[in-house]
mmCIF file of C-alpha atoms and ligand atoms in Angstrom:
data_model
loop_
_atom_site.group_PDB
_atom_site.id
_atom_site.type_symbol
_atom_site.label_atom_id
_atom_site.label_comp_id
_atom_site.label_asym_id
_atom_site.label_seq_id
_atom_site.Cartn_x
_atom_site.Cartn_y
_atom_site.Cartn_z
ATOM 1 C CA MET A 86 -1.161 11.497 -23.530
ATOM 2 C CA LEU A 87 -0.561 8.853 -20.791
ATOM 3 C CA ARG A 88 -2.329 5.649 -21.870
ATOM 4 C CA ALA A 89 -3.636 3.887 -18.714
ATOM 5 C CA ALA A 90 -5.087 0.572 -18.219
ATOM 6 C CA VAL A 91 -6.962 0.196 -14.915
ATOM 7 C CA CYS A 92 -7.445 -3.203 -13.147
ATOM 8 C CA VAL A 93 -10.444 -3.527 -10.890
ATOM 9 C CA SER A 94 -12.182 -6.364 -8.936
ATOM 10 C CA GLY A 95 -15.264 -4.937 -7.212
ATOM 11 C CA GLY A 96 -17.075 -1.554 -6.571
ATOM 12 C CA GLY A 97 -14.853 0.558 -8.675
ATOM 13 C CA THR A 98 -15.077 3.698 -6.683
ATOM 14 C CA ASN A 99 -11.330 4.462 -7.187
ATOM 15 C CA LEU A 100 -11.908 3.858 -10.935
ATOM 16 C CA GLN A 101 -14.633 6.308 -10.667
ATOM 17 C CA ALA A 102 -12.543 8.942 -9.038
ATOM 18 C CA ILE A 103 -10.130 8.533 -11.974
ATOM 19 C CA ILE A 104 -12.833 8.905 -14.578
ATOM 20 C CA ASP A 105 -14.157 11.875 -12.715
ATOM 21 C CA GLY A 106 -10.688 13.271 -12.290
ATOM 22 C CA ILE A 107 -10.172 13.061 -16.132
ATOM 23 C CA ALA A 108 -13.566 14.483 -16.950
ATOM 24 C CA GLN A 109 -13.036 17.456 -14.577
ATOM 25 C CA GLY A 110 -9.397 18.112 -15.682
ATOM 26 C CA ALA A 111 -7.822 17.295 -12.306
ATOM 27 C CA VAL A 112 -6.075 14.365 -14.054
ATOM 28 C CA ALA A 113 -4.617 15.813 -17.253
ATOM 29 C CA HIS A 114 -2.981 14.310 -20.338
ATOM 30 C CA THR A 115 -4.431 10.757 -19.400
ATOM 31 C CA GLU A 116 -6.740 8.442 -21.268
ATOM 32 C CA ILE A 117 -8.055 5.021 -19.792
ATOM 33 C CA VAL A 118 -7.545 2.703 -22.723
ATOM 34 C CA ARG A 119 -8.870 -0.427 -20.956
ATOM 35 C CA VAL A 120 -10.386 -1.615 -17.744
ATOM 36 C CA LEU A 121 -9.647 -5.108 -16.843
ATOM 37 C CA CYS A 122 -11.438 -7.062 -14.351
ATOM 38 C CA ASN A 123 -11.153 -10.621 -12.956
ATOM 39 C CA ASN A 124 -14.861 -10.608 -11.561
ATOM 40 C CA PRO A 125 -17.636 -10.557 -14.108
ATOM 41 C CA GLY A 126 -20.096 -9.292 -11.476
ATOM 42 C CA ALA A 127 -18.200 -6.247 -10.460
ATOM 43 C CA ARG A 128 -19.889 -2.847 -10.203
ATOM 44 C CA ALA A 129 -16.631 -1.420 -11.612
ATOM 45 C CA LEU A 130 -17.389 -2.919 -15.029
ATOM 46 C CA GLU A 131 -20.664 -1.042 -15.145
ATOM 47 C CA ARG A 132 -18.848 2.158 -14.197
ATOM 48 C CA ALA A 133 -16.383 1.626 -17.083
ATOM 49 C CA LYS A 134 -19.185 0.982 -19.588
ATOM 50 C CA GLU A 135 -21.149 3.915 -18.355
ATOM 51 C CA ALA A 136 -17.900 6.195 -19.134
ATOM 52 C CA GLY A 137 -17.554 4.522 -22.600
ATOM 53 C CA ILE A 138 -14.363 2.780 -21.617
ATOM 54 C CA GLU A 139 -13.581 -0.564 -23.084
ATOM 55 C CA THR A 140 -13.776 -3.375 -20.632
ATOM 56 C CA VAL A 141 -12.235 -6.855 -20.661
ATOM 57 C CA CYS A 142 -13.072 -9.565 -18.022
ATOM 58 C CA VAL A 143 -10.353 -12.136 -17.445
ATOM 59 C CA SER A 144 -11.883 -14.465 -14.680
ATOM 60 C CA PRO A 145 -9.755 -17.343 -13.175
ATOM 61 C CA LYS A 146 -12.871 -19.468 -13.474
ATOM 62 C CA ASP A 147 -12.479 -19.438 -17.225
ATOM 63 C CA TYR A 148 -8.961 -20.979 -17.201
ATOM 64 C CA ALA A 149 -7.808 -24.516 -16.487
ATOM 65 C CA ASP A 150 -5.067 -23.277 -14.150
ATOM 66 C CA ARG A 151 -3.310 -20.241 -12.682
ATOM 67 C CA ALA A 152 -0.786 -20.105 -15.307
ATOM 68 C CA GLN A 153 -3.270 -19.926 -18.117
ATOM 69 C CA PHE A 154 -5.200 -17.223 -16.223
ATOM 70 C CA GLU A 155 -2.055 -15.114 -15.633
ATOM 71 C CA GLU A 156 -1.028 -15.734 -19.358
ATOM 72 C CA ALA A 157 -4.586 -14.222 -20.489
ATOM 73 C CA LEU A 158 -4.184 -11.353 -18.132
ATOM 74 C CA VAL A 159 -0.788 -10.391 -19.421
ATOM 75 C CA ARG A 160 -1.975 -10.707 -22.925
ATOM 76 C CA SER A 161 -4.962 -8.497 -22.317
ATOM 77 C CA VAL A 162 -2.718 -5.746 -20.918
ATOM 78 C CA ASP A 163 -0.148 -6.219 -23.747
ATOM 79 C CA GLU A 164 -2.919 -5.840 -26.238
ATOM 80 C CA VAL A 165 -3.285 -2.084 -25.423
ATOM 81 C CA SER A 166 0.538 -1.509 -24.577
ATOM 82 C CA PRO A 167 -0.356 0.911 -21.689
ATOM 83 C CA ASP A 168 2.064 3.567 -20.351
ATOM 84 C CA LEU A 169 0.733 2.966 -16.882
ATOM 85 C CA ILE A 170 -1.175 0.134 -15.201
ATOM 86 C CA VAL A 171 -3.358 1.200 -12.260
ATOM 87 C CA LEU A 172 -4.369 -1.275 -9.715
ATOM 88 C CA ALA A 173 -7.528 0.398 -8.369
ATOM 89 C CA GLY A 174 -8.877 -2.243 -5.939
ATOM 90 C CA PHE A 175 -7.452 -5.174 -7.975
ATOM 91 C CA MET A 176 -7.622 -8.349 -5.539
ATOM 92 C CA VAL A 177 -5.352 -10.447 -7.830
ATOM 93 C CA LYS A 178 -1.619 -11.036 -7.178
ATOM 94 C CA VAL A 179 -0.018 -9.525 -10.318
ATOM 95 C CA PRO A 180 1.954 -12.001 -12.453
ATOM 96 C CA VAL A 181 5.671 -11.810 -12.142
ATOM 97 C CA GLU A 182 5.941 -11.566 -15.791
ATOM 98 C CA MET A 183 3.855 -8.473 -15.850
ATOM 99 C CA ILE A 184 5.833 -6.870 -13.105
ATOM 100 C CA LYS A 185 9.020 -7.446 -14.843
ATOM 101 C CA LYS A 186 7.625 -6.143 -18.163
ATOM 102 C CA TYR A 187 6.200 -3.060 -16.702
ATOM 103 C CA GLU A 188 8.694 -2.181 -14.110
ATOM 104 C CA ASN A 189 7.876 1.192 -12.389
ATOM 105 C CA ARG A 190 4.785 1.412 -14.697
ATOM 106 C CA ILE A 191 2.203 -0.325 -12.223
ATOM 107 C CA ILE A 192 0.763 1.452 -9.330
ATOM 108 C CA ASN A 193 -1.351 0.256 -6.589
ATOM 109 C CA ILE A 194 -3.670 1.925 -4.049
ATOM 110 C CA HIS A 195 -3.666 0.418 -0.596
ATOM 111 C CA PRO A 196 -6.086 1.490 2.194
ATOM 112 C CA SER A 197 -3.559 1.923 5.163
ATOM 113 C CA LEU A 198 -0.353 3.832 5.814
ATOM 114 C CA ILE A 199 2.259 1.170 4.531
ATOM 115 C CA PRO A 200 4.069 -0.546 6.172
ATOM 116 C CA ALA A 201 1.205 -0.792 8.557
ATOM 117 C CA PHE A 202 -1.550 -3.360 7.933
ATOM 118 C CA CYS A 203 -0.329 -4.503 4.413
ATOM 119 C CA GLY A 204 1.120 -7.544 2.814
ATOM 120 C CA THR A 205 -0.669 -11.056 2.472
ATOM 121 C CA GLY A 206 -4.156 -11.159 3.841
ATOM 122 C CA TYR A 207 -4.627 -7.514 4.174
ATOM 123 C CA TYR A 208 -7.085 -6.128 1.496
ATOM 124 C CA GLY A 209 -10.300 -4.379 1.439
ATOM 125 C CA ILE A 210 -12.429 -4.290 4.670
ATOM 126 C CA ARG A 211 -9.828 -6.532 6.449
ATOM 127 C CA VAL A 212 -7.367 -3.753 6.629
ATOM 128 C CA HIS A 213 -9.718 -1.509 8.413
ATOM 129 C CA GLU A 214 -10.656 -4.351 10.839
ATOM 130 C CA ALA A 215 -7.077 -4.852 11.731
ATOM 131 C CA ALA A 216 -6.364 -1.233 12.226
ATOM 132 C CA LEU A 217 -9.381 -0.957 14.519
ATOM 133 C CA ALA A 218 -8.308 -4.171 16.334
ATOM 134 C CA ARG A 219 -4.838 -2.566 16.838
ATOM 135 C CA GLY A 220 -6.364 0.574 18.127
ATOM 136 C CA VAL A 221 -4.498 2.945 15.929
ATOM 137 C CA LYS A 222 -5.519 6.630 16.121
ATOM 138 C CA ILE A 223 -4.413 7.360 12.473
ATOM 139 C CA THR A 224 -4.649 5.418 9.330
ATOM 140 C CA GLY A 225 -4.874 6.436 5.790
ATOM 141 C CA ALA A 226 -4.026 5.267 2.271
ATOM 142 C CA THR A 227 -0.917 4.749 0.167
ATOM 143 C CA VAL A 228 -0.189 4.866 -3.506
ATOM 144 C CA HIS A 229 2.968 2.808 -4.455
ATOM 145 C CA PHE A 230 4.793 1.274 -7.494
ATOM 146 C CA VAL A 231 4.302 -2.604 -7.570
ATOM 147 C CA ASP A 232 7.359 -4.747 -7.353
ATOM 148 C CA GLU A 233 7.445 -8.527 -6.763
ATOM 149 C CA GLY A 234 6.615 -8.371 -3.010
ATOM 150 C CA MET A 235 3.103 -7.870 -1.666
ATOM 151 C CA ASP A 236 2.656 -4.005 -0.905
ATOM 152 C CA THR A 237 6.616 -3.571 -0.779
ATOM 153 C CA GLY A 238 7.152 -1.375 -3.830
ATOM 154 C CA PRO A 239 8.414 2.244 -3.835
ATOM 155 C CA ILE A 240 5.825 4.660 -2.072
ATOM 156 C CA ILE A 241 4.688 7.516 -4.132
ATOM 157 C CA LYS A 242 2.390 9.349 -1.849
ATOM 158 C CA GLN A 243 0.443 8.668 1.355
ATOM 159 C CA LYS A 244 -2.411 10.557 3.104
ATOM 160 C CA ALA A 245 -3.356 10.087 6.911
ATOM 161 C CA VAL A 246 -6.939 9.895 8.178
ATOM 162 C CA LYS A 247 -8.287 10.109 11.622
ATOM 163 C CA VAL A 248 -9.708 7.147 13.388
ATOM 164 C CA TYR A 249 -12.658 7.783 15.787
ATOM 165 C CA GLU A 250 -13.558 5.917 18.701
ATOM 166 C CA ASN A 251 -16.967 4.800 17.586
ATOM 167 C CA ASP A 252 -15.545 3.832 14.201
ATOM 168 C CA THR A 253 -16.694 0.492 12.541
ATOM 169 C CA PRO A 254 -14.627 -1.084 9.818
ATOM 170 C CA GLU A 255 -17.271 0.190 7.377
ATOM 171 C CA SER A 256 -17.237 3.841 8.625
ATOM 172 C CA LEU A 257 -13.442 3.743 8.654
ATOM 173 C CA GLN A 258 -13.226 2.436 5.175
ATOM 174 C CA LYS A 259 -15.672 4.988 3.845
ATOM 175 C CA ARG A 260 -13.718 7.941 5.491
ATOM 176 C CA VAL A 261 -10.443 6.498 4.124
ATOM 177 C CA MET A 262 -11.917 6.338 0.683
ATOM 178 C CA GLU A 263 -13.328 9.690 0.660
ATOM 179 C CA GLU A 264 -10.522 11.687 2.535
ATOM 180 C CA ALA A 265 -7.573 9.770 1.136
ATOM 181 C CA GLU A 266 -7.999 7.191 -1.740
ATOM 182 C CA TRP A 267 -10.088 9.144 -4.097
ATOM 183 C CA VAL A 268 -7.842 12.213 -3.751
ATOM 184 C CA LEU A 269 -4.417 10.252 -3.879
ATOM 185 C CA LEU A 270 -4.841 8.145 -6.857
ATOM 186 C CA PRO A 271 -6.120 10.729 -9.231
ATOM 187 C CA TRP A 272 -3.255 13.002 -7.864
ATOM 188 C CA CYS A 273 -0.652 10.480 -8.428
ATOM 189 C CA ILE A 274 -1.773 9.562 -12.041
ATOM 190 C CA ASN A 275 -1.786 13.259 -12.992
ATOM 191 C CA HIS A 276 1.577 13.733 -11.687
ATOM 192 C CA ILE A 277 2.933 10.610 -13.431
ATOM 193 C CA ALA A 278 1.323 11.816 -16.667
ATOM 194 C CA ALA A 279 3.188 15.118 -16.161
ATOM 195 C CA GLY A 280 6.422 13.377 -15.997
ATOM 196 C CA LYS A 281 6.918 14.588 -12.260
ATOM 197 C CA VAL A 282 7.339 11.220 -10.654
ATOM 198 C CA LYS A 283 10.839 9.683 -10.730
ATOM 199 C CA VAL A 284 12.031 6.273 -9.170
ATOM 200 C CA GLU A 285 15.610 5.875 -8.370
ATOM 201 C CA ASN A 286 17.101 3.102 -6.139
ATOM 202 C CA GLY A 287 13.639 2.113 -4.865
ATOM 203 C CA ARG A 288 12.829 5.743 -3.783
ATOM 204 C CA VAL A 289 10.179 8.116 -5.269
ATOM 205 C CA THR A 290 10.677 11.841 -5.835
ATOM 206 C CA VAL A 291 7.613 13.731 -6.792
ATOM 207 C CA MET A 292 8.135 17.341 -8.219
ATOM 208 C CA GLU A 293 5.089 19.054 -6.903
HETATM 209 C C1 GAR B 90 -10.240 0.162 -1.884
HETATM 210 O O1 GAR B 90 -10.219 0.534 -0.540
HETATM 211 C C2 GAR B 90 -8.712 -0.185 -2.256
HETATM 212 O O2 GAR B 90 -7.685 0.687 -1.417
HETATM 213 C C3 GAR B 90 -8.570 -1.613 -1.724
HETATM 214 O O3 GAR B 90 -9.898 -2.216 -2.094
HETATM 215 C C4 GAR B 90 -10.732 -1.113 -2.231
HETATM 216 C C5 GAR B 90 -11.498 -1.225 -3.667
HETATM 217 O O4 GAR B 90 -12.422 -0.321 -3.617
HETATM 218 N N1 GAR B 90 -7.402 -2.245 -2.235
HETATM 219 C C6 GAR B 90 -6.753 -3.163 -1.451
HETATM 220 O O5 GAR B 90 -7.093 -3.481 -0.376
HETATM 221 C C7 GAR B 90 -5.510 -3.753 -2.200
HETATM 222 N N2 GAR B 90 -4.663 -4.368 -1.145
HETATM 223 P P1 GAR B 90 -13.141 0.162 -5.032
HETATM 224 O O6 GAR B 90 -13.283 -1.085 -5.819
HETATM 225 O O7 GAR B 90 -14.413 0.750 -4.744
HETATM 226 O O8 GAR B 90 -12.227 1.141 -5.692
#
């Protein structure tokens, strides 16, 4: 059984896709042992509670400085010793200590085809605003392992999504979620749980 900790910040639709994937059997041999959130008002927390999953909220507002917040975050992850940490719309830069400790065991979903529209400042709806501003005809989503850079870790899987002329950032975000994110993330977790994902020299091989 793969014990996963899922980190969230907002709506939690990707978390929901994982919960549903586990319930429906598309994500096998996986259990979500804890949902971690930095935002006490996040809908994602309710989704976790509705599914009977333990939640922990670690908000930066409750700590004197960044170092103490990061320490609390790492402690909360360590408490459940997960096999995998899933960043599912987690809008916090992961502490370096956590990245080192869980090397190749942290994955992130990003709503573009990396290396386009990623890195500092590109998150959530901003990614789709930038894609539309640039006039790309194809965008998508990427699941990758997390390293010390911003969206620079080894890519596991990507899925392309068409951009339409009349798209708004919101309509594009919705299509990228529906067609790419909610499919990709459960798929990747399922393959990691099955031991089918290998990382070597910064490159990922997936046995399908
Ligand atoms: C998703 O689109 C996810 O890809 C994105 O935030 C959204 C969270 O939605 N993540 C990033 O931009 C990370 N750089 P959700 O809370 O409904 O899953």
